[in-house]
Amino acid sequence: MATDLGTLTTAADAWDGMAKEFSKQEKAYKRDVCGISMGPAWIGLSADAANRRFGVTLQEYQNAQTEAKAIASLLRDAHTQFVELRGKLRAARQDAVAAGMKVSDQGVVAYDTASLDEGPRNAYHHDPEFQESVRKQVQASQNRIDQLVNEITDADKGVQLALNAVVVDSNLLDGTSNGFNGQAQGDIEKYEAENAEDIANRLAAGDKVSAAELAELRRAFRDNSDDTVFSQTLLKGLGPDGTIKLTNELNELAYNDDKRHKAQYLELQGGLADTVAKATQVPGSVADAPPGSQKFKDWVAGDDGRFYRQWMEGVSKYGTKNYGSETHPLYGYQSFVSMMQHSDSQYDDQFLYQMGDTLIATEKQNVGIFAQWGAARDGIRADALDNLLSVMSKNPDAATAFFDPAGNGAGVDHVDSDHLHYLAGSGDGTREWPKQIITGYTVTEIDDPLSRTGLGAALEAAATGQPPLTAGQDPWPEVPHSDGQARVMHGIIQELKAGEGTDAPVHVNLRQPLANALAQYTNDTHEILSGMNASYVRGAGGDGYFHDGDTAHLAVSQKDLVQVMRGLSEDPDAYATLHKAEARYIDTQLYGIPEGATHSEKSAPLSKAGATLGAYTAIREDVINDERMAGYSEADWKSKIAYHIIGGAVTPLAIPTGGTSIAVGDALQRGVDTWAWQWGNSMKAEADATANAAVADLYLDANNQLNTMVDTWAATRTDVDTTGEASNGEAGAFTNDILDGHDRGERTASKYLTDTTN
């Protein structure tokens, strides 16, 4: 922290001055020494011999200038890196101090109790919760400072490596055995990449690599995860073939040969994946163009796109190469995409789109290439296409573009721009999902238990514009959507919608992610199911969405929506996700009615709420009356709903979207909180699924749920008369409105579910 980093630029200036002095000496030597052997006064064998020796020395003067300039450039590169990293470290220290901490000269963070007044100091010493909060703050600051110190250490080692390498004579055939370096380079990252390439190539070939070299490779990846020069230099040296071989070797070491150091090998896979992500980034002006557009093609064909073009050509060449055996094949794409999953970086939209197109074309030309033959390989998934979709889900914009029926891919020369139909549809022109093939006396095909997991994640991201929700997260029911996202959600429903007399079959691994996505359109599904908004009726017959300001709204027919929701509801958690989001949205509508509103202004939202929940009742009854129940007993299905709804109803999640966060106000949850609190208390005394199923029946009953929500809402208002008998008071009238709507919604939805089968 105290070092004067300006000495680096001072030294760099001196090295540039040295290069100028060598330039002067080169001119003098060429004039006064080399010129002798070139003139007419000296001829013969001795002149020829002298000329060759003089030429070597002249070249050394030139090489000395190259080396000196390169060293100057390296020192300036080091200065830039150190100044930036130290600035971040100083800022981290200042943030810690501003938060009430002190940081020692050794970088140790502690809570600064000495600066506290007597009251806060006593509170700190006697309040365990306060102490735990402080402990977390201290640890967070310590982690940040430690990370930045490690980053400086990594950068320092990179500079050391480059300064050691720049002075090594790179041409031993130029007449000197240890002369100046005529190929010296002024970029630290190039030297790091060349060193990493040497280690990586030996590792890929199965050669012995020391622990120190593996540590250096990990350091190089960490230090250069966001550097294009390093990434492209390394991948040029490895090539797609070497990259795939390295992936396979790291995987073999991690899972079979050296399990003790598994974490280190997986970290190296992550570093390699980050390198691929950075090397394949497309420049901003081109990245904004539609995937596969002419602007993108022109860039790929030009000089600026040479690396990207050559790399993708190599991936296509080696992606179909079998790196395994005839009976247990391992194709390049399977290894390459599995390696991609280890990246913490986001892959470029154009790269993901092209990879998806290429994999679709590959499996059409090589039927069965992504089937799993024999035992599964740890760390490598056979279905490379579904695996790629999992990677794509981490870049929601890329997923939206890939699945948008009328978005970035429409009208462009793609292998198959209708990705949504091919991957999510059924019938002609859709994917035959790969199986697991077990060979022996007979050949047996079984379903892949991971089938469509990547598709589900990618569709959720594509329709919502955010990465898939994780366990314990609940969707917020009113999230703004773009045109492309709304088109994807509409397209999903159209692909899954039922034919006449059937409900919509939805693969088991798609139910929860699609429920997560659809729940974030609850403001739209609420209007569609209530059947009282003409804009949604018109939109359903048009483009499948319409605008309200900058936000696109999903519009589909009641029939299609009900049947798809029924298909999702085979999974009780998926049903509960949708139902809980609807309950939350109803709360936002009820508590959004202004004080002093007319009776009709209050009644209309209640009637809509009742109709919507009536549709949920019809769907729930249709599921539990299905004799097969998709593997769940009726009691299990109901019990799982109960646990899911209670598990998040009182602590809804604020979902970030578009760079902002949607805050969930306490007042908007009162009805749901009261309902779930009562439900939870009833379940506390019971432990078996049958008893909890009875509790679910009680609290999902329309009279109970709707009465609780209306009563809780009415009790917060000054303009609703809650006196008198429940059936006669104004609150009672509103309860009748919502129950009448419930009956209407249930009848309508039941009509769409009549005689349905799976």
PDB file of N, CA and C in Angstrom, residues 16-95:
ATOM      1  N   ASP A  16      12.847   2.759 -22.435  1.00  0.00           N
ATOM      2  CA  ASP A  16      12.630   3.370 -23.753  1.00  0.00           C
ATOM      3  C   ASP A  16      13.853   4.182 -24.173  1.00  0.00           C
ATOM      4  N   GLY A  17      14.474   4.878 -23.197  1.00  0.00           N
ATOM      5  CA  GLY A  17      15.694   5.628 -23.497  1.00  0.00           C
ATOM      6  C   GLY A  17      16.817   4.699 -23.918  1.00  0.00           C
ATOM      7  N   MET A  18      16.883   3.509 -23.272  1.00  0.00           N
ATOM      8  CA  MET A  18      17.904   2.533 -23.649  1.00  0.00           C
ATOM      9  C   MET A  18      17.699   2.073 -25.095  1.00  0.00           C
ATOM     10  N   ALA A  19      16.409   1.887 -25.484  1.00  0.00           N
ATOM     11  CA  ALA A  19      16.121   1.467 -26.856  1.00  0.00           C
ATOM     12  C   ALA A  19      16.614   2.515 -27.854  1.00  0.00           C
ATOM     13  N   LYS A  20      16.451   3.783 -27.496  1.00  0.00           N
ATOM     14  CA  LYS A  20      16.922   4.849 -28.387  1.00  0.00           C
ATOM     15  C   LYS A  20      18.444   4.834 -28.509  1.00  0.00           C
ATOM     16  N   GLU A  21      19.144   4.575 -27.403  1.00  0.00           N
ATOM     17  CA  GLU A  21      20.602   4.507 -27.447  1.00  0.00           C
ATOM     18  C   GLU A  21      21.069   3.342 -28.309  1.00  0.00           C
ATOM     19  N   PHE A  22      20.379   2.207 -28.176  1.00  0.00           N
ATOM     20  CA  PHE A  22      20.724   1.063 -29.029  1.00  0.00           C
ATOM     21  C   PHE A  22      20.472   1.396 -30.500  1.00  0.00           C
ATOM     22  N   SER A  23      19.440   2.195 -30.762  1.00  0.00           N
ATOM     23  CA  SER A  23      19.160   2.594 -32.147  1.00  0.00           C
ATOM     24  C   SER A  23      20.307   3.431 -32.708  1.00  0.00           C
ATOM     25  N   LYS A  24      20.855   4.321 -31.868  1.00  0.00           N
ATOM     26  CA  LYS A  24      22.014   5.119 -32.304  1.00  0.00           C
ATOM     27  C   LYS A  24      23.213   4.224 -32.600  1.00  0.00           C
ATOM     28  N   GLN A  25      23.449   3.252 -31.703  1.00  0.00           N
ATOM     29  CA  GLN A  25      24.594   2.365 -31.889  1.00  0.00           C
ATOM     30  C   GLN A  25      24.411   1.470 -33.113  1.00  0.00           C
ATOM     31  N   GLU A  26      23.142   1.085 -33.367  1.00  0.00           N
ATOM     32  CA  GLU A  26      22.866   0.263 -34.556  1.00  0.00           C
ATOM     33  C   GLU A  26      23.264   1.022 -35.822  1.00  0.00           C
ATOM     34  N   LYS A  27      22.908   2.306 -35.886  1.00  0.00           N
ATOM     35  CA  LYS A  27      23.226   3.108 -37.073  1.00  0.00           C
ATOM     36  C   LYS A  27      24.745   3.275 -37.219  1.00  0.00           C
ATOM     37  N   ALA A  28      25.394   3.531 -36.083  1.00  0.00           N
ATOM     38  CA  ALA A  28      26.849   3.705 -36.132  1.00  0.00           C
ATOM     39  C   ALA A  28      27.537   2.409 -36.534  1.00  0.00           C
ATOM     40  N   TYR A  29      27.110   1.300 -35.986  1.00  0.00           N
ATOM     41  CA  TYR A  29      27.725   0.009 -36.301  1.00  0.00           C
ATOM     42  C   TYR A  29      27.500  -0.340 -37.770  1.00  0.00           C
ATOM     43  N   LYS A  30      26.273  -0.069 -38.246  1.00  0.00           N
ATOM     44  CA  LYS A  30      25.969  -0.381 -39.642  1.00  0.00           C
ATOM     45  C   LYS A  30      26.830   0.458 -40.582  1.00  0.00           C
ATOM     46  N   ARG A  31      27.079   1.713 -40.198  1.00  0.00           N
ATOM     47  CA  ARG A  31      27.858   2.612 -41.045  1.00  0.00           C
ATOM     48  C   ARG A  31      29.356   2.326 -40.964  1.00  0.00           C
ATOM     49  N   ASP A  32      29.850   2.133 -39.741  1.00  0.00           N
ATOM     50  CA  ASP A  32      31.295   2.122 -39.542  1.00  0.00           C
ATOM     51  C   ASP A  32      31.918   0.730 -39.520  1.00  0.00           C
ATOM     52  N   VAL A  33      31.109  -0.310 -39.280  1.00  0.00           N
ATOM     53  CA  VAL A  33      31.663  -1.664 -39.217  1.00  0.00           C
ATOM     54  C   VAL A  33      31.129  -2.524 -40.353  1.00  0.00           C
ATOM     55  N   CYS A  34      29.784  -2.643 -40.411  1.00  0.00           N
ATOM     56  CA  CYS A  34      29.220  -3.479 -41.482  1.00  0.00           C
ATOM     57  C   CYS A  34      29.588  -2.918 -42.857  1.00  0.00           C
ATOM     58  N   GLY A  35      29.685  -1.606 -42.934  1.00  0.00           N
ATOM     59  CA  GLY A  35      29.979  -0.989 -44.228  1.00  0.00           C
ATOM     60  C   GLY A  35      31.322  -1.405 -44.789  1.00  0.00           C
ATOM     61  N   ILE A  36      32.268  -1.772 -43.923  1.00  0.00           N
ATOM     62  CA  ILE A  36      33.604  -2.167 -44.388  1.00  0.00           C
ATOM     63  C   ILE A  36      33.513  -3.417 -45.259  1.00  0.00           C
ATOM     64  N   SER A  37      32.749  -4.407 -44.787  1.00  0.00           N
ATOM     65  CA  SER A  37      32.673  -5.674 -45.527  1.00  0.00           C
ATOM     66  C   SER A  37      31.820  -5.546 -46.770  1.00  0.00           C
ATOM     67  N   MET A  38      31.022  -4.478 -46.840  1.00  0.00           N
ATOM     68  CA  MET A  38      30.150  -4.324 -47.993  1.00  0.00           C
ATOM     69  C   MET A  38      30.816  -3.502 -49.107  1.00  0.00           C
ATOM     70  N   GLY A  39      31.924  -2.842 -48.799  1.00  0.00           N
ATOM     71  CA  GLY A  39      32.550  -1.963 -49.789  1.00  0.00           C
ATOM     72  C   GLY A  39      33.459  -2.745 -50.741  1.00  0.00           C
ATOM     73  N   PRO A  40      33.962  -2.064 -51.787  1.00  0.00           N
ATOM     74  CA  PRO A  40      34.795  -2.739 -52.799  1.00  0.00           C
ATOM     75  C   PRO A  40      36.228  -3.010 -52.338  1.00  0.00           C
ATOM     76  N   ALA A  41      36.637  -2.400 -51.201  1.00  0.00           N
ATOM     77  CA  ALA A  41      38.037  -2.536 -50.787  1.00  0.00           C
ATOM     78  C   ALA A  41      38.345  -3.882 -50.159  1.00  0.00           C
ATOM     79  N   TRP A  42      37.335  -4.571 -49.745  1.00  0.00           N
ATOM     80  CA  TRP A  42      37.570  -5.843 -49.050  1.00  0.00           C
ATOM     81  C   TRP A  42      36.704  -6.900 -49.698  1.00  0.00           C
ATOM     82  N   ILE A  43      37.330  -7.878 -50.321  1.00  0.00           N
ATOM     83  CA  ILE A  43      36.600  -8.967 -50.976  1.00  0.00           C
ATOM     84  C   ILE A  43      37.278 -10.277 -50.631  1.00  0.00           C
ATOM     85  N   GLY A  44      36.581 -11.381 -50.924  1.00  0.00           N
ATOM     86  CA  GLY A  44      37.142 -12.697 -50.673  1.00  0.00           C
ATOM     87  C   GLY A  44      36.464 -13.393 -49.512  1.00  0.00           C
ATOM     88  N   LEU A  45      37.040 -14.564 -49.137  1.00  0.00           N
ATOM     89  CA  LEU A  45      36.432 -15.391 -48.094  1.00  0.00           C
ATOM     90  C   LEU A  45      36.405 -14.683 -46.761  1.00  0.00           C
ATOM     91  N   SER A  46      37.470 -13.972 -46.438  1.00  0.00           N
ATOM     92  CA  SER A  46      37.510 -13.290 -45.134  1.00  0.00           C
ATOM     93  C   SER A  46      36.433 -12.219 -45.065  1.00  0.00           C
ATOM     94  N   ALA A  47      36.186 -11.513 -46.171  1.00  0.00           N
ATOM     95  CA  ALA A  47      35.143 -10.481 -46.199  1.00  0.00           C
ATOM     96  C   ALA A  47      33.767 -11.114 -46.003  1.00  0.00           C
ATOM     97  N   ASP A  48      33.551 -12.272 -46.676  1.00  0.00           N
ATOM     98  CA  ASP A  48      32.258 -12.962 -46.527  1.00  0.00           C
ATOM     99  C   ASP A  48      32.052 -13.415 -45.084  1.00  0.00           C
ATOM    100  N   ALA A  49      33.101 -13.975 -44.475  1.00  0.00           N
ATOM    101  CA  ALA A  49      32.994 -14.442 -43.088  1.00  0.00           C
ATOM    102  C   ALA A  49      32.727 -13.273 -42.154  1.00  0.00           C
ATOM    103  N   ALA A  50      33.433 -12.170 -42.380  1.00  0.00           N
ATOM    104  CA  ALA A  50      33.232 -10.997 -41.530  1.00  0.00           C
ATOM    105  C   ALA A  50      31.818 -10.452 -41.679  1.00  0.00           C
ATOM    106  N   ASN A  51      31.335 -10.465 -42.932  1.00  0.00           N
ATOM    107  CA  ASN A  51      29.995  -9.921 -43.185  1.00  0.00           C
ATOM    108  C   ASN A  51      28.929 -10.697 -42.404  1.00  0.00           C
ATOM    109  N   ARG A  52      29.106 -12.053 -42.357  1.00  0.00           N
ATOM    110  CA  ARG A  52      28.132 -12.855 -41.608  1.00  0.00           C
ATOM    111  C   ARG A  52      28.204 -12.541 -40.119  1.00  0.00           C
ATOM    112  N   ARG A  53      29.388 -12.414 -39.576  1.00  0.00           N
ATOM    113  CA  ARG A  53      29.540 -12.107 -38.146  1.00  0.00           C
ATOM    114  C   ARG A  53      29.011 -10.703 -37.836  1.00  0.00           C
ATOM    115  N   PHE A  54      29.351  -9.754 -38.717  1.00  0.00           N
ATOM    116  CA  PHE A  54      28.867  -8.391 -38.497  1.00  0.00           C
ATOM    117  C   PHE A  54      27.334  -8.337 -38.545  1.00  0.00           C
ATOM    118  N   GLY A  55      26.741  -9.180 -39.446  1.00  0.00           N
ATOM    119  CA  GLY A  55      25.280  -9.212 -39.579  1.00  0.00           C
ATOM    120  C   GLY A  55      24.608  -9.694 -38.308  1.00  0.00           C
ATOM    121  N   VAL A  56      25.251 -10.684 -37.653  1.00  0.00           N
ATOM    122  CA  VAL A  56      24.697 -11.185 -36.387  1.00  0.00           C
ATOM    123  C   VAL A  56      24.707 -10.081 -35.343  1.00  0.00           C
ATOM    124  N   THR A  57      25.808  -9.369 -35.256  1.00  0.00           N
ATOM    125  CA  THR A  57      25.913  -8.297 -34.263  1.00  0.00           C
ATOM    126  C   THR A  57      24.910  -7.176 -34.554  1.00  0.00           C
ATOM    127  N   LEU A  58      24.765  -6.846 -35.857  1.00  0.00           N
ATOM    128  CA  LEU A  58      23.791  -5.816 -36.225  1.00  0.00           C
ATOM    129  C   LEU A  58      22.380  -6.234 -35.800  1.00  0.00           C
ATOM    130  N   GLN A  59      22.056  -7.516 -36.016  1.00  0.00           N
ATOM    131  CA  GLN A  59      20.730  -8.008 -35.621  1.00  0.00           C
ATOM    132  C   GLN A  59      20.544  -7.928 -34.112  1.00  0.00           C
ATOM    133  N   GLU A  60      21.654  -8.136 -33.380  1.00  0.00           N
ATOM    134  CA  GLU A  60      21.566  -8.049 -31.921  1.00  0.00           C
ATOM    135  C   GLU A  60      21.227  -6.625 -31.474  1.00  0.00           C
ATOM    136  N   TYR A  61      21.802  -5.621 -32.147  1.00  0.00           N
ATOM    137  CA  TYR A  61      21.441  -4.245 -31.821  1.00  0.00           C
ATOM    138  C   TYR A  61      19.933  -4.021 -32.038  1.00  0.00           C
ATOM    139  N   GLN A  62      19.412  -4.591 -33.124  1.00  0.00           N
ATOM    140  CA  GLN A  62      17.981  -4.448 -33.414  1.00  0.00           C
ATOM    141  C   GLN A  62      17.133  -5.208 -32.385  1.00  0.00           C
ATOM    142  N   ASN A  63      17.573  -6.439 -32.046  1.00  0.00           N
ATOM    143  CA  ASN A  63      16.849  -7.230 -31.048  1.00  0.00           C
ATOM    144  C   ASN A  63      16.868  -6.552 -29.678  1.00  0.00           C
ATOM    145  N   ALA A  64      17.983  -5.909 -29.362  1.00  0.00           N
ATOM    146  CA  ALA A  64      18.080  -5.221 -28.072  1.00  0.00           C
ATOM    147  C   ALA A  64      17.034  -4.109 -27.972  1.00  0.00           C
ATOM    148  N   GLN A  65      16.812  -3.406 -29.081  1.00  0.00           N
ATOM    149  CA  GLN A  65      15.773  -2.369 -29.076  1.00  0.00           C
ATOM    150  C   GLN A  65      14.384  -2.978 -28.855  1.00  0.00           C
ATOM    151  N   THR A  66      14.110  -4.093 -29.535  1.00  0.00           N
ATOM    152  CA  THR A  66      12.810  -4.763 -29.376  1.00  0.00           C
ATOM    153  C   THR A  66      12.598  -5.194 -27.931  1.00  0.00           C
ATOM    154  N   GLU A  67      13.641  -5.781 -27.346  1.00  0.00           N
ATOM    155  CA  GLU A  67      13.528  -6.263 -25.967  1.00  0.00           C
ATOM    156  C   GLU A  67      13.347  -5.102 -24.997  1.00  0.00           C
ATOM    157  N   ALA A  68      14.109  -4.044 -25.175  1.00  0.00           N
ATOM    158  CA  ALA A  68      14.016  -2.899 -24.265  1.00  0.00           C
ATOM    159  C   ALA A  68      12.629  -2.253 -24.331  1.00  0.00           C
ATOM    160  N   LYS A  69      12.102  -2.095 -25.550  1.00  0.00           N
ATOM    161  CA  LYS A  69      10.760  -1.522 -25.700  1.00  0.00           C
ATOM    162  C   LYS A  69       9.701  -2.436 -25.070  1.00  0.00           C
ATOM    163  N   ALA A  70       9.886  -3.755 -25.217  1.00  0.00           N
ATOM    164  CA  ALA A  70       8.930  -4.702 -24.640  1.00  0.00           C
ATOM    165  C   ALA A  70       8.941  -4.620 -23.116  1.00  0.00           C
ATOM    166  N   ILE A  71      10.143  -4.527 -22.539  1.00  0.00           N
ATOM    167  CA  ILE A  71      10.236  -4.416 -21.077  1.00  0.00           C
ATOM    168  C   ILE A  71       9.558  -3.134 -20.608  1.00  0.00           C
ATOM    169  N   ALA A  72       9.772  -2.040 -21.337  1.00  0.00           N
ATOM    170  CA  ALA A  72       9.115  -0.781 -20.985  1.00  0.00           C
ATOM    171  C   ALA A  72       7.595  -0.944 -21.012  1.00  0.00           C
ATOM    172  N   SER A  73       7.096  -1.625 -22.034  1.00  0.00           N
ATOM    173  CA  SER A  73       5.647  -1.842 -22.152  1.00  0.00           C
ATOM    174  C   SER A  73       5.122  -2.717 -21.018  1.00  0.00           C
ATOM    175  N   LEU A  74       5.890  -3.754 -20.653  1.00  0.00           N
ATOM    176  CA  LEU A  74       5.480  -4.625 -19.550  1.00  0.00           C
ATOM    177  C   LEU A  74       5.407  -3.857 -18.234  1.00  0.00           C
ATOM    178  N   LEU A  75       6.376  -2.977 -18.013  1.00  0.00           N
ATOM    179  CA  LEU A  75       6.389  -2.203 -16.770  1.00  0.00           C
ATOM    180  C   LEU A  75       5.191  -1.251 -16.707  1.00  0.00           C
ATOM    181  N   ARG A  76       4.856  -0.653 -17.841  1.00  0.00           N
ATOM    182  CA  ARG A  76       3.677   0.228 -17.855  1.00  0.00           C
ATOM    183  C   ARG A  76       2.394  -0.587 -17.661  1.00  0.00           C
ATOM    184  N   ASP A  77       2.340  -1.771 -18.261  1.00  0.00           N
ATOM    185  CA  ASP A  77       1.190  -2.670 -18.069  1.00  0.00           C
ATOM    186  C   ASP A  77       1.054  -3.024 -16.590  1.00  0.00           C
ATOM    187  N   ALA A  78       2.185  -3.336 -15.960  1.00  0.00           N
ATOM    188  CA  ALA A  78       2.171  -3.669 -14.532  1.00  0.00           C
ATOM    189  C   ALA A  78       1.692  -2.472 -13.714  1.00  0.00           C
ATOM    190  N   HIS A  79       2.166  -1.277 -14.064  1.00  0.00           N
ATOM    191  CA  HIS A  79       1.761  -0.073 -13.341  1.00  0.00           C
ATOM    192  C   HIS A  79       0.239   0.108 -13.417  1.00  0.00           C
ATOM    193  N   THR A  80      -0.316  -0.047 -14.608  1.00  0.00           N
ATOM    194  CA  THR A  80      -1.763   0.113 -14.789  1.00  0.00           C
ATOM    195  C   THR A  80      -2.537  -0.878 -13.925  1.00  0.00           C
ATOM    196  N   GLN A  81      -2.095  -2.137 -13.949  1.00  0.00           N
ATOM    197  CA  GLN A  81      -2.783  -3.160 -13.160  1.00  0.00           C
ATOM    198  C   GLN A  81      -2.689  -2.878 -11.666  1.00  0.00           C
ATOM    199  N   PHE A  82      -1.495  -2.560 -11.198  1.00  0.00           N
ATOM    200  CA  PHE A  82      -1.302  -2.357  -9.758  1.00  0.00           C
ATOM    201  C   PHE A  82      -2.065  -1.132  -9.249  1.00  0.00           C
ATOM    202  N   VAL A  83      -2.056  -0.055 -10.040  1.00  0.00           N
ATOM    203  CA  VAL A  83      -2.781   1.146  -9.633  1.00  0.00           C
ATOM    204  C   VAL A  83      -4.277   0.851  -9.506  1.00  0.00           C
ATOM    205  N   GLU A  84      -4.824   0.144 -10.480  1.00  0.00           N
ATOM    206  CA  GLU A  84      -6.250  -0.179 -10.442  1.00  0.00           C
ATOM    207  C   GLU A  84      -6.588  -1.074  -9.250  1.00  0.00           C
ATOM    208  N   LEU A  85      -5.796  -2.133  -9.058  1.00  0.00           N
ATOM    209  CA  LEU A  85      -6.076  -3.075  -7.976  1.00  0.00           C
ATOM    210  C   LEU A  85      -5.888  -2.424  -6.610  1.00  0.00           C
ATOM    211  N   ARG A  86      -4.846  -1.603  -6.461  1.00  0.00           N
ATOM    212  CA  ARG A  86      -4.636  -0.939  -5.175  1.00  0.00           C
ATOM    213  C   ARG A  86      -5.754   0.065  -4.905  1.00  0.00           C
ATOM    214  N   GLY A  87      -6.245   0.697  -5.954  1.00  0.00           N
ATOM    215  CA  GLY A  87      -7.368   1.617  -5.787  1.00  0.00           C
ATOM    216  C   GLY A  87      -8.605   0.897  -5.259  1.00  0.00           C
ATOM    217  N   LYS A  88      -8.848  -0.295  -5.778  1.00  0.00           N
ATOM    218  CA  LYS A  88      -9.979  -1.084  -5.291  1.00  0.00           C
ATOM    219  C   LYS A  88      -9.776  -1.480  -3.824  1.00  0.00           C
ATOM    220  N   LEU A  89      -8.533  -1.809  -3.483  1.00  0.00           N
ATOM    221  CA  LEU A  89      -8.238  -2.205  -2.106  1.00  0.00           C
ATOM    222  C   LEU A  89      -8.424  -1.023  -1.155  1.00  0.00           C
ATOM    223  N   ARG A  90      -7.957   0.161  -1.566  1.00  0.00           N
ATOM    224  CA  ARG A  90      -8.150   1.347  -0.732  1.00  0.00           C
ATOM    225  C   ARG A  90      -9.637   1.641  -0.538  1.00  0.00           C
ATOM    226  N   ALA A  91     -10.409   1.490  -1.625  1.00  0.00           N
ATOM    227  CA  ALA A  91     -11.851   1.744  -1.537  1.00  0.00           C
ATOM    228  C   ALA A  91     -12.521   0.752  -0.594  1.00  0.00           C
ATOM    229  N   ALA A  92     -12.079  -0.510  -0.646  1.00  0.00           N
ATOM    230  CA  ALA A  92     -12.648  -1.525   0.247  1.00  0.00           C
ATOM    231  C   ALA A  92     -12.346  -1.192   1.703  1.00  0.00           C
ATOM    232  N   ARG A  93     -11.124  -0.720   1.954  1.00  0.00           N
ATOM    233  CA  ARG A  93     -10.763  -0.331   3.326  1.00  0.00           C
ATOM    234  C   ARG A  93     -11.610   0.864   3.782  1.00  0.00           C
ATOM    235  N   GLN A  94     -11.770   1.845   2.909  1.00  0.00           N
ATOM    236  CA  GLN A  94     -12.564   3.021   3.259  1.00  0.00           C
ATOM    237  C   GLN A  94     -14.020   2.648   3.531  1.00  0.00           C
ATOM    238  N   ASP A  95     -14.567   1.722   2.744  1.00  0.00           N
ATOM    239  CA  ASP A  95     -15.939   1.263   2.978  1.00  0.00           C
ATOM    240  C   ASP A  95     -16.061   0.601   4.343  1.00  0.00           C
TER     241      ASP A  95
END
